PDB file of C-alpha atoms in Angstrom:
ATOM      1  CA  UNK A   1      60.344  -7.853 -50.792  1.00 51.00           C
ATOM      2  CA  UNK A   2      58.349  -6.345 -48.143  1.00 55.00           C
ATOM      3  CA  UNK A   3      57.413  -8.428 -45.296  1.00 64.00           C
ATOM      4  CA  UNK A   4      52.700  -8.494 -45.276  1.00 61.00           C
ATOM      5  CA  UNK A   5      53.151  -7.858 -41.903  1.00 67.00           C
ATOM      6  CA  UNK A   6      55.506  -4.707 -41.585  1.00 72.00           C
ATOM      7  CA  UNK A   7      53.145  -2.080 -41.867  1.00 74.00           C
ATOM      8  CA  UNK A   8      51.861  -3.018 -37.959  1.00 77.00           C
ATOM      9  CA  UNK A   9      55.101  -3.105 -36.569  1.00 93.00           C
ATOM     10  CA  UNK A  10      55.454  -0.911 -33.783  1.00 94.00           C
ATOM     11  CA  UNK A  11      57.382   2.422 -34.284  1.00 94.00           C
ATOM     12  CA  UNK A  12      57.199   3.421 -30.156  1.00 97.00           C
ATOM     13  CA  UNK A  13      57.827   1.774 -27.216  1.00 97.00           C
ATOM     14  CA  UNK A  14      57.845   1.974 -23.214  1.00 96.00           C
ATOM     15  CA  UNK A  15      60.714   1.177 -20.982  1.00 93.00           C
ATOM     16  CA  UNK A  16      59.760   0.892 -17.103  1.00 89.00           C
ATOM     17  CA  UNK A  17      62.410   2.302 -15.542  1.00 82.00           C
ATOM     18  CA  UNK A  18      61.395   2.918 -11.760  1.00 68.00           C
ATOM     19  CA  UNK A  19      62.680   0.165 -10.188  1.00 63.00           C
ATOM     20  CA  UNK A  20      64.739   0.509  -7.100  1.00 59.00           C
ATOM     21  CA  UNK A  21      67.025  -2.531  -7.719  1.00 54.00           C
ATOM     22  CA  UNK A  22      67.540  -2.956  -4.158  1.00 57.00           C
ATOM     23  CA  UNK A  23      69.491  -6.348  -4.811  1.00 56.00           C
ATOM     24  CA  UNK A  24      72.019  -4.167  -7.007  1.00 53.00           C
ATOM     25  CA  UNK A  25      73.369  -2.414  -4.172  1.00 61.00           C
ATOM     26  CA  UNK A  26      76.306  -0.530  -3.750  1.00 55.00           C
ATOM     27  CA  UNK A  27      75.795   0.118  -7.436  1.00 53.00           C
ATOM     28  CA  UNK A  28      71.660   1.541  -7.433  1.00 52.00           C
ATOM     29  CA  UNK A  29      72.857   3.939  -4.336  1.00 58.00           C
ATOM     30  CA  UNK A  30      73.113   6.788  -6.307  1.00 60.00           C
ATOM     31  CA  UNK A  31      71.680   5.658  -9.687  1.00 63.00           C
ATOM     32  CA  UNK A  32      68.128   3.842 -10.846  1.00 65.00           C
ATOM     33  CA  UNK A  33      68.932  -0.142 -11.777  1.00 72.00           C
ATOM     34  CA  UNK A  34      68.720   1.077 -15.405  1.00 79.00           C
ATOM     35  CA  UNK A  35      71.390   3.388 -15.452  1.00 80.00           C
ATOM     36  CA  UNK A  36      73.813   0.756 -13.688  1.00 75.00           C
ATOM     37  CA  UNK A  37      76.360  -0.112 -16.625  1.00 78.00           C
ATOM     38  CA  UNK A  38      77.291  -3.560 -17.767  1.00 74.00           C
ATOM     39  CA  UNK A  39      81.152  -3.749 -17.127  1.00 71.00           C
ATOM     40  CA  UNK A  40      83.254  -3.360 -19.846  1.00 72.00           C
ATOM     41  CA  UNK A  41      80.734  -1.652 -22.164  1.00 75.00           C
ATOM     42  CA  UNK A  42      81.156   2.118 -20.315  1.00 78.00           C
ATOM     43  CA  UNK A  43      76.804   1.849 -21.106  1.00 81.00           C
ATOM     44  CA  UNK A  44      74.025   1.602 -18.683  1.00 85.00           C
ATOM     45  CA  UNK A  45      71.598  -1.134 -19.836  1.00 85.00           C
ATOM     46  CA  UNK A  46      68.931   1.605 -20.639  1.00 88.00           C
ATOM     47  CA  UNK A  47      71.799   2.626 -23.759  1.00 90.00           C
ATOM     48  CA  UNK A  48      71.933  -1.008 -25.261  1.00 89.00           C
ATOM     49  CA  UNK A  49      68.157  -1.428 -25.052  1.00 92.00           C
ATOM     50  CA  UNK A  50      67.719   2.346 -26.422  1.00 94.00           C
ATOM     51  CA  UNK A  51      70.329   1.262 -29.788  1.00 93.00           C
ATOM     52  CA  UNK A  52      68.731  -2.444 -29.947  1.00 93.00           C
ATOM     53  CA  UNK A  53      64.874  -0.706 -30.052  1.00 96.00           C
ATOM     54  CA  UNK A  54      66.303   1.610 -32.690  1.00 96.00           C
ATOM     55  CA  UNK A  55      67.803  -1.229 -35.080  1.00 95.00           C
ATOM     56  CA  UNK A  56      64.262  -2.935 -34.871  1.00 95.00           C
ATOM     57  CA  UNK A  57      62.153   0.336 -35.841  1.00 95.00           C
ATOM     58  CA  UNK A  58      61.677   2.052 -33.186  1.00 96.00           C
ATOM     59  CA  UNK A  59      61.453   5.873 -33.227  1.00 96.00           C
ATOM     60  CA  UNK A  60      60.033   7.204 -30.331  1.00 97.00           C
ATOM     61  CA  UNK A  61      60.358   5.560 -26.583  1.00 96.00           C
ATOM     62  CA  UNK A  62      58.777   7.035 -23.332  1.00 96.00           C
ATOM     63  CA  UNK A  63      61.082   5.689 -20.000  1.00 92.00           C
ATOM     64  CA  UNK A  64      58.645   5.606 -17.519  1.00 89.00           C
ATOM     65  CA  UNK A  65      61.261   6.873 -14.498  1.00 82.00           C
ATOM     66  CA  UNK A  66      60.859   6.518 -10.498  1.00 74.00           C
ATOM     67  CA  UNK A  67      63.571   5.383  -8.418  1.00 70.00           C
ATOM     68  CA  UNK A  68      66.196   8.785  -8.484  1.00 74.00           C
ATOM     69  CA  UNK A  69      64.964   9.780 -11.991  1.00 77.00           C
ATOM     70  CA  UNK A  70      66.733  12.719 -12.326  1.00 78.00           C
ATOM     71  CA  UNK A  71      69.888  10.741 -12.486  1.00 81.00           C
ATOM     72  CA  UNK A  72      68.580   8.737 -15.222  1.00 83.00           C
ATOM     73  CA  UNK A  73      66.668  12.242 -16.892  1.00 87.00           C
ATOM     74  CA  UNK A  74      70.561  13.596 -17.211  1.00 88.00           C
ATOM     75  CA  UNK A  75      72.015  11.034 -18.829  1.00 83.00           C
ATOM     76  CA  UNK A  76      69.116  11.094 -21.211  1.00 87.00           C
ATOM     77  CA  UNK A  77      69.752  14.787 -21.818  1.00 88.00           C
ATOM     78  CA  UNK A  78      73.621  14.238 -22.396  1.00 85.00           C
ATOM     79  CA  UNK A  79      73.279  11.505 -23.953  1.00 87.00           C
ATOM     80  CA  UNK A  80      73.630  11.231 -27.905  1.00 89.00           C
ATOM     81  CA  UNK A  81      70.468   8.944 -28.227  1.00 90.00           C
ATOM     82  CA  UNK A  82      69.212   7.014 -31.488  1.00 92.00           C
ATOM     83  CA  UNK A  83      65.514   7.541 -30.790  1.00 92.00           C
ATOM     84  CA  UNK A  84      63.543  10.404 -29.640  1.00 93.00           C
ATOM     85  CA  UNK A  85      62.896  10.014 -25.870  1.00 93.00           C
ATOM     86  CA  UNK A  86      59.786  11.435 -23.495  1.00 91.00           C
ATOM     87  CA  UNK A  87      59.979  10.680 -20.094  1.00 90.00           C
ATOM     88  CA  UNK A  88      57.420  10.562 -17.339  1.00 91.00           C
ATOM     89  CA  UNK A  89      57.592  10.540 -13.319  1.00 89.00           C
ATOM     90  CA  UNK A  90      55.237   8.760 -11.256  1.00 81.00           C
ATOM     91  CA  UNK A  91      54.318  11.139  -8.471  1.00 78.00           C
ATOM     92  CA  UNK A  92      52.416   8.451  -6.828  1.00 80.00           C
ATOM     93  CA  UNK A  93      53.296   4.722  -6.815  1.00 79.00           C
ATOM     94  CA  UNK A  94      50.659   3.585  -9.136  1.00 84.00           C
ATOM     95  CA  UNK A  95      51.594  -0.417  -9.461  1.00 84.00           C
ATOM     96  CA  UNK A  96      53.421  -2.074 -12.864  1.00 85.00           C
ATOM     97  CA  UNK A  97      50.066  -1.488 -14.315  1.00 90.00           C
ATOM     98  CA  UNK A  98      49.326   1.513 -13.382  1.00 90.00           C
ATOM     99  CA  UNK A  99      52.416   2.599 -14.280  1.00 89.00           C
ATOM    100  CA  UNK A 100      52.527   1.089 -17.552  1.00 92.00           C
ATOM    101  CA  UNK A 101      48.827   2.970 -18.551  1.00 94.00           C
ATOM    102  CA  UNK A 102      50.317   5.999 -17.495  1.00 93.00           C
ATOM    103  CA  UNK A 103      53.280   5.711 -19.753  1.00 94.00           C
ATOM    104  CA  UNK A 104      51.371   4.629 -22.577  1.00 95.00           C
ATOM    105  CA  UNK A 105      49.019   7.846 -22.438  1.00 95.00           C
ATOM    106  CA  UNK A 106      52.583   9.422 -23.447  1.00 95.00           C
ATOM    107  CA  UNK A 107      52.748   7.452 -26.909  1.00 96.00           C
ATOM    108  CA  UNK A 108      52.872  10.011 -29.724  1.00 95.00           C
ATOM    109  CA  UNK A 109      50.178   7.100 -31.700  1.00 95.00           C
ATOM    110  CA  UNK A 110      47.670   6.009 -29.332  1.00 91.00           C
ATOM    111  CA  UNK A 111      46.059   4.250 -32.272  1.00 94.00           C
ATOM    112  CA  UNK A 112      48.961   2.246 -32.965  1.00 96.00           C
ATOM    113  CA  UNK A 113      50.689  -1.120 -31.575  1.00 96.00           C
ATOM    114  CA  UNK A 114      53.732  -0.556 -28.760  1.00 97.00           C
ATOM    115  CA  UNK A 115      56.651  -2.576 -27.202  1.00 97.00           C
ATOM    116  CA  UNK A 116      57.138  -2.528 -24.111  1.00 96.00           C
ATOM    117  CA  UNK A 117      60.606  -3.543 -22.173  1.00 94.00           C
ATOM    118  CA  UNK A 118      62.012  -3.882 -18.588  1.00 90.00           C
ATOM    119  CA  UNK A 119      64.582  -1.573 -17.424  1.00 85.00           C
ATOM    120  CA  UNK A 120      66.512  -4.417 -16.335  1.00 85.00           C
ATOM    121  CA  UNK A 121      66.620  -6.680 -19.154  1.00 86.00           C
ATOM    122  CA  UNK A 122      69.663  -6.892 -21.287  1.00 85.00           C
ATOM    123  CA  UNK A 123      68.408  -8.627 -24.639  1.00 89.00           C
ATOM    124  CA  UNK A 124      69.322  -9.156 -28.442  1.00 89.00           C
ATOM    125  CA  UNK A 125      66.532 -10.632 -30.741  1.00 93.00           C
ATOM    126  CA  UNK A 126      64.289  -9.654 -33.430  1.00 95.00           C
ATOM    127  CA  UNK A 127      61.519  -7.960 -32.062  1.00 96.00           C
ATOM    128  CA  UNK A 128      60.128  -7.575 -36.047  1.00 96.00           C
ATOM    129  CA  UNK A 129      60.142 -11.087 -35.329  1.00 96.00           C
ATOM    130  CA  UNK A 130      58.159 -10.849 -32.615  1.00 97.00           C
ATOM    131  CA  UNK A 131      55.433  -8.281 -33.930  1.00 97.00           C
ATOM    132  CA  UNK A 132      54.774 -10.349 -36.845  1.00 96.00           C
ATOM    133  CA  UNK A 133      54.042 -13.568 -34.312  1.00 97.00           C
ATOM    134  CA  UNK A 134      51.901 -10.785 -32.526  1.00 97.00           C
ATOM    135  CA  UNK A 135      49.672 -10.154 -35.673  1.00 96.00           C
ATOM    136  CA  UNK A 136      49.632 -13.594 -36.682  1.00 96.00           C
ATOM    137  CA  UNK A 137      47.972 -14.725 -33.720  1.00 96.00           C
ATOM    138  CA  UNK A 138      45.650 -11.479 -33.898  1.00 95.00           C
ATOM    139  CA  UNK A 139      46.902 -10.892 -30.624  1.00 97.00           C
ATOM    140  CA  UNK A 140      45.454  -8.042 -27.707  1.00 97.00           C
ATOM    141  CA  UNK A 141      49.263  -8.992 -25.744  1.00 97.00           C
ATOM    142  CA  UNK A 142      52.385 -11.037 -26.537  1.00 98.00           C
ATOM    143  CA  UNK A 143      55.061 -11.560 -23.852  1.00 97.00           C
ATOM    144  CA  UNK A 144      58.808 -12.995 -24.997  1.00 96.00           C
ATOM    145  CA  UNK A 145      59.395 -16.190 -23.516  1.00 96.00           C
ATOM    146  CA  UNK A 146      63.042 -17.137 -22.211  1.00 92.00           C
ATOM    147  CA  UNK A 147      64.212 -20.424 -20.445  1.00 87.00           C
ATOM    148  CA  UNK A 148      66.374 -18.941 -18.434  1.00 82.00           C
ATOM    149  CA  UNK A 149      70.174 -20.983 -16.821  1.00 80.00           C
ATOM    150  CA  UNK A 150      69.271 -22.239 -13.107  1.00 82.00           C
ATOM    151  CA  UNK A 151      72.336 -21.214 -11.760  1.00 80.00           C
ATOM    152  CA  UNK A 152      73.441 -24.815 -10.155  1.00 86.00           C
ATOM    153  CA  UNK A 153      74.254 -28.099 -11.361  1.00 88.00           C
ATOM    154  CA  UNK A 154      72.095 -30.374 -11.896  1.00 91.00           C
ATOM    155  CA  UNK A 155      71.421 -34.438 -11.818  1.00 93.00           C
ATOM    156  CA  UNK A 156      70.250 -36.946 -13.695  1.00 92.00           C
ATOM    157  CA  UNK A 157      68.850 -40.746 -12.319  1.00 94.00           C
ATOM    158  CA  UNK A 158      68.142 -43.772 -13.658  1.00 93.00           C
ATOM    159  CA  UNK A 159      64.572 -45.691 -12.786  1.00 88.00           C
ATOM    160  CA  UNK A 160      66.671 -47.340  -9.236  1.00 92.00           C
ATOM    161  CA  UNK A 161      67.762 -43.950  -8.146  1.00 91.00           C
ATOM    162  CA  UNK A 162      71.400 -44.292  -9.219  1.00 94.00           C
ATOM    163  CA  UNK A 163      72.633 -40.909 -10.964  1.00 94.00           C
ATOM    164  CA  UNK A 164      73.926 -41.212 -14.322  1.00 95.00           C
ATOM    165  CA  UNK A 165      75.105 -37.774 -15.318  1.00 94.00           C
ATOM    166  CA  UNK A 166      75.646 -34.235 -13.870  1.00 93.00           C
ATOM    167  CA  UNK A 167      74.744 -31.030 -16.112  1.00 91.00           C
ATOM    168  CA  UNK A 168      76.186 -27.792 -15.299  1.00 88.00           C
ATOM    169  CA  UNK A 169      73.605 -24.885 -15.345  1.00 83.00           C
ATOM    170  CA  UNK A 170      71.095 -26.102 -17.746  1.00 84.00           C
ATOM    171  CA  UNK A 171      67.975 -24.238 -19.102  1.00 81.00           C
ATOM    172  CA  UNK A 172      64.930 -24.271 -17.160  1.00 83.00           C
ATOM    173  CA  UNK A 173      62.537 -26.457 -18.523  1.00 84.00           C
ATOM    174  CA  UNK A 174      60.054 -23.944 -17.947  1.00 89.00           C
ATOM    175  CA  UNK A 175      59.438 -20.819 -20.027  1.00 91.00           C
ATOM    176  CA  UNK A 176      59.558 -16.708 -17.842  1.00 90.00           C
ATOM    177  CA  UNK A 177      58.282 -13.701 -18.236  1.00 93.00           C
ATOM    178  CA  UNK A 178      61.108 -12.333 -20.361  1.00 93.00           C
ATOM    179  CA  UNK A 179      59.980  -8.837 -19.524  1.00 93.00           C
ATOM    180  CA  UNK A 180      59.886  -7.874 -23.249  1.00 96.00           C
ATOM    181  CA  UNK A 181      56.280  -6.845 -24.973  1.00 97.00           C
ATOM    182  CA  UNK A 182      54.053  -6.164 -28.070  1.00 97.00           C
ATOM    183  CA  UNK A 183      50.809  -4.776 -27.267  1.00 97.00           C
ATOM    184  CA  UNK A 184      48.071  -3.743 -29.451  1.00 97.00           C
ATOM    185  CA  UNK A 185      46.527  -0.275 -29.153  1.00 95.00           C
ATOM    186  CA  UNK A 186      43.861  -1.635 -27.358  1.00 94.00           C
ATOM    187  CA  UNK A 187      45.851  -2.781 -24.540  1.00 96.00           C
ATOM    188  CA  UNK A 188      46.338   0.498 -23.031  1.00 94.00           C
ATOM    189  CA  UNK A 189      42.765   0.753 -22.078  1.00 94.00           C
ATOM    190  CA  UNK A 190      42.654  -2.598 -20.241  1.00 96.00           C
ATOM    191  CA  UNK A 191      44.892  -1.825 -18.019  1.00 94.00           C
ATOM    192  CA  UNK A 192      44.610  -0.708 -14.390  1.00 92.00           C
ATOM    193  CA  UNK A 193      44.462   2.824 -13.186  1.00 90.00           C
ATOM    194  CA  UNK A 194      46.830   1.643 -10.822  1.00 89.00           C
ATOM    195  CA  UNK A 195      47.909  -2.542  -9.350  1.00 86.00           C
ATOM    196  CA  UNK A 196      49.544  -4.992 -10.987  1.00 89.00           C
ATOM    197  CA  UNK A 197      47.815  -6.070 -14.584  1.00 92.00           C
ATOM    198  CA  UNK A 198      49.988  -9.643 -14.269  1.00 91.00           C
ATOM    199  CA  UNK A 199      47.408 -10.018 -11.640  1.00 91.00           C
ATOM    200  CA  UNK A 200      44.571  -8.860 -13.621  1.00 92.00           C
ATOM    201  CA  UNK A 201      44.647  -7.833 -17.559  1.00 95.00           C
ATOM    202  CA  UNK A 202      47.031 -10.865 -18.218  1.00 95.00           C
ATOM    203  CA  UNK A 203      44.938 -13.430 -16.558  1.00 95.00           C
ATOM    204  CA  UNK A 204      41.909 -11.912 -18.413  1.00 95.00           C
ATOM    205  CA  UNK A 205      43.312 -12.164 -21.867  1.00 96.00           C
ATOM    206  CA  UNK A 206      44.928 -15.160 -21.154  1.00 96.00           C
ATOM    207  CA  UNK A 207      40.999 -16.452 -20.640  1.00 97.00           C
ATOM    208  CA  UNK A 208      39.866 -14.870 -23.889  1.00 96.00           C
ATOM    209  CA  UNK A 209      42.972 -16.743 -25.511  1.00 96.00           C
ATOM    210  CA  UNK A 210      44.346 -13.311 -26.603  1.00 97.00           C
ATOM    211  CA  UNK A 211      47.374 -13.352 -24.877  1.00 97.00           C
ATOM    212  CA  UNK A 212      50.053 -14.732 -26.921  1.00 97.00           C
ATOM    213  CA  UNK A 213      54.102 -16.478 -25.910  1.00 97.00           C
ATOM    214  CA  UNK A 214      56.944 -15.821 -28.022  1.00 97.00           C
ATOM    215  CA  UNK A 215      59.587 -18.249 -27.564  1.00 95.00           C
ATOM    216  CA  UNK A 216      62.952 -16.276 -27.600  1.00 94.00           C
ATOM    217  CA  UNK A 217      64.458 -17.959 -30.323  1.00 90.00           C
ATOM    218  CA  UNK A 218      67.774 -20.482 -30.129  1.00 84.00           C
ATOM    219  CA  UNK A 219      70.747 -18.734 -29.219  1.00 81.00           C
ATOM    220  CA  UNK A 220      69.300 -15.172 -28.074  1.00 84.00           C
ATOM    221  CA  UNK A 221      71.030 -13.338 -25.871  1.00 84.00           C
ATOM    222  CA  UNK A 222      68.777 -12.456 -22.869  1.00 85.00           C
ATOM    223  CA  UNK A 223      69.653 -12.079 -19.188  1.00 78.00           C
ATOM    224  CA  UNK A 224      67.769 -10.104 -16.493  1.00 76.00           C
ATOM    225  CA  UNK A 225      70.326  -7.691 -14.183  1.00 73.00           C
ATOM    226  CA  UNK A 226      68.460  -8.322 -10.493  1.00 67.00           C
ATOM    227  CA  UNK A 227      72.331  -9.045  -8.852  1.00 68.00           C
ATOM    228  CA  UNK A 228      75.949  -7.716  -8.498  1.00 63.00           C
ATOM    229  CA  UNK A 229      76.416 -11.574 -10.227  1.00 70.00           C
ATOM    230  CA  UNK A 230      74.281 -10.668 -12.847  1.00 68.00           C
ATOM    231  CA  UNK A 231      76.711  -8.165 -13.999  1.00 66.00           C
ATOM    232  CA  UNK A 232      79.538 -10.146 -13.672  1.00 68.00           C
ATOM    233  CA  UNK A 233      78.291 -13.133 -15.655  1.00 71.00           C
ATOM    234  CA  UNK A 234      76.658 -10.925 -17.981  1.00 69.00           C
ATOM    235  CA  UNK A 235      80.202  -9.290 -18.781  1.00 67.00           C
ATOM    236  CA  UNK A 236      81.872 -12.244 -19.133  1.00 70.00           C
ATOM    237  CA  UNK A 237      79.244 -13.640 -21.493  1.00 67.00           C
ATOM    238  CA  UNK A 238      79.571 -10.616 -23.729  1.00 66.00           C
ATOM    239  CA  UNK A 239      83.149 -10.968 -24.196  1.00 63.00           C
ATOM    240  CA  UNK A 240      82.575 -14.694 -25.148  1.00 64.00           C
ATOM    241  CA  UNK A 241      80.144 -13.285 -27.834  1.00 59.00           C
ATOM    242  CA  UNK A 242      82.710 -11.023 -29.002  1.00 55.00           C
ATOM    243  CA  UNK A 243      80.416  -8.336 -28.379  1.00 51.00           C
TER     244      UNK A 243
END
């Protein structure tokens, strides 16, 4: 049976791939932090996002490219992808908003609802999911929530002060940004010609209570690649998965 809500799915998405991943280096010398490969996969983290927006629907992608984008343009080319990609070049720094509205004017359907992902994020969830939360909540924006690890150990006290347990690396208790996006076809327009639209569309449709959270849901895989540790951990996780 058909799910009421699939027809508004999106088909087409935008990953924001200019980032210079400065806290990557030696690995974003000569490559753009999306092209940097998890270890032990032999594919950059723009491939598993490319296959994991293909098994939720996704046809068409613009990579919105900055940081040496004609490494990243090559692999494209060579590549053997599962969607059809455009890409676009900044030739001004335009800010994440900017940059987003001018990757958005690439969609082949204007008229229709987009994702929208971080180059650096290295995700599995249902993003059909996630668009049907989207419409449900008639919805301009909806950001994925994730509770990310804090990467020490933490304590636990008693009323007197006297501590009663240690927990290794537990969740945040507060909910991110998990860089992951449905946005209806509105949302292009409201966004800056060029800043930062967490600064300014966000806020505003936050106000207007048209900004919707979706919780990442229990057991997702979701990890953001900012460090040389990111990669390690996030290699070691995957083999734990079996993946």
């Amino acid at each position: 049976m058909t799910h009421p809500n699939a027809a508004s799915r999106p088909t087409q998405a935008v990953i924001l791939a200019g980032g210079q991943g400065s806290r990557l280096r030696p690995y974003t010398d000569d490559r753009p932090k999306p092209m940097v490969e998890i270890p032990g996969t032999g594919t950059p983290i723009i491939g598993h996002q490319l296959t994991w927006l293909a098994e939720e629907g996704v046809t068409d992608v613009v990579v919105s490219c900055g940081h040496l984008a004609d490494v990243l343009q090559k692999w494209l080319d060579s590549a053997d992808l599962p969607v059809s990609v455009t890409t676009v070049v900044e030739t001004e720094p335009l800010g994440r908003g900017g940059g987003l509205r001018y990757a958005a004017a690439r969609l082949p359907h204007p008229e229709r609802s987009w994702y929208a992902t971080n180059g650096d994020i290295w995700t599995h969830f249902s993003l059909r999911d996630m668009a049907d939360f989207h419409t449900e909540r008639d919805a301009v924006a909806t950001l994925a929530l994730a509770r990310p690890r804090i990467p020490w150990g933490a304590v636990k006290t008693d009323g007197f002060g006297h501590i009663t347990d240690f927990i290794e690396a537990p969740p945040s208790t507060f909910e991110i940004n998990a860089g992951v996006y449905v946005f209806s076809a509105e949302f292009a327009t409201l966004l800056p010609e060029r800043g930062d639209h967490e600064r300014t569309t966000f806020p505003r449709l936050a106000r207007e209570r048209k900004l919707a959270g979706f919780p990442l849901p229990q057991g997702s895989y979701w990890r953001a690649i900012d460090t040389a540790k990111d990669l390690t951990e996030a290699a070691k996780e995957l083999s734990a998965l079996g993946r």
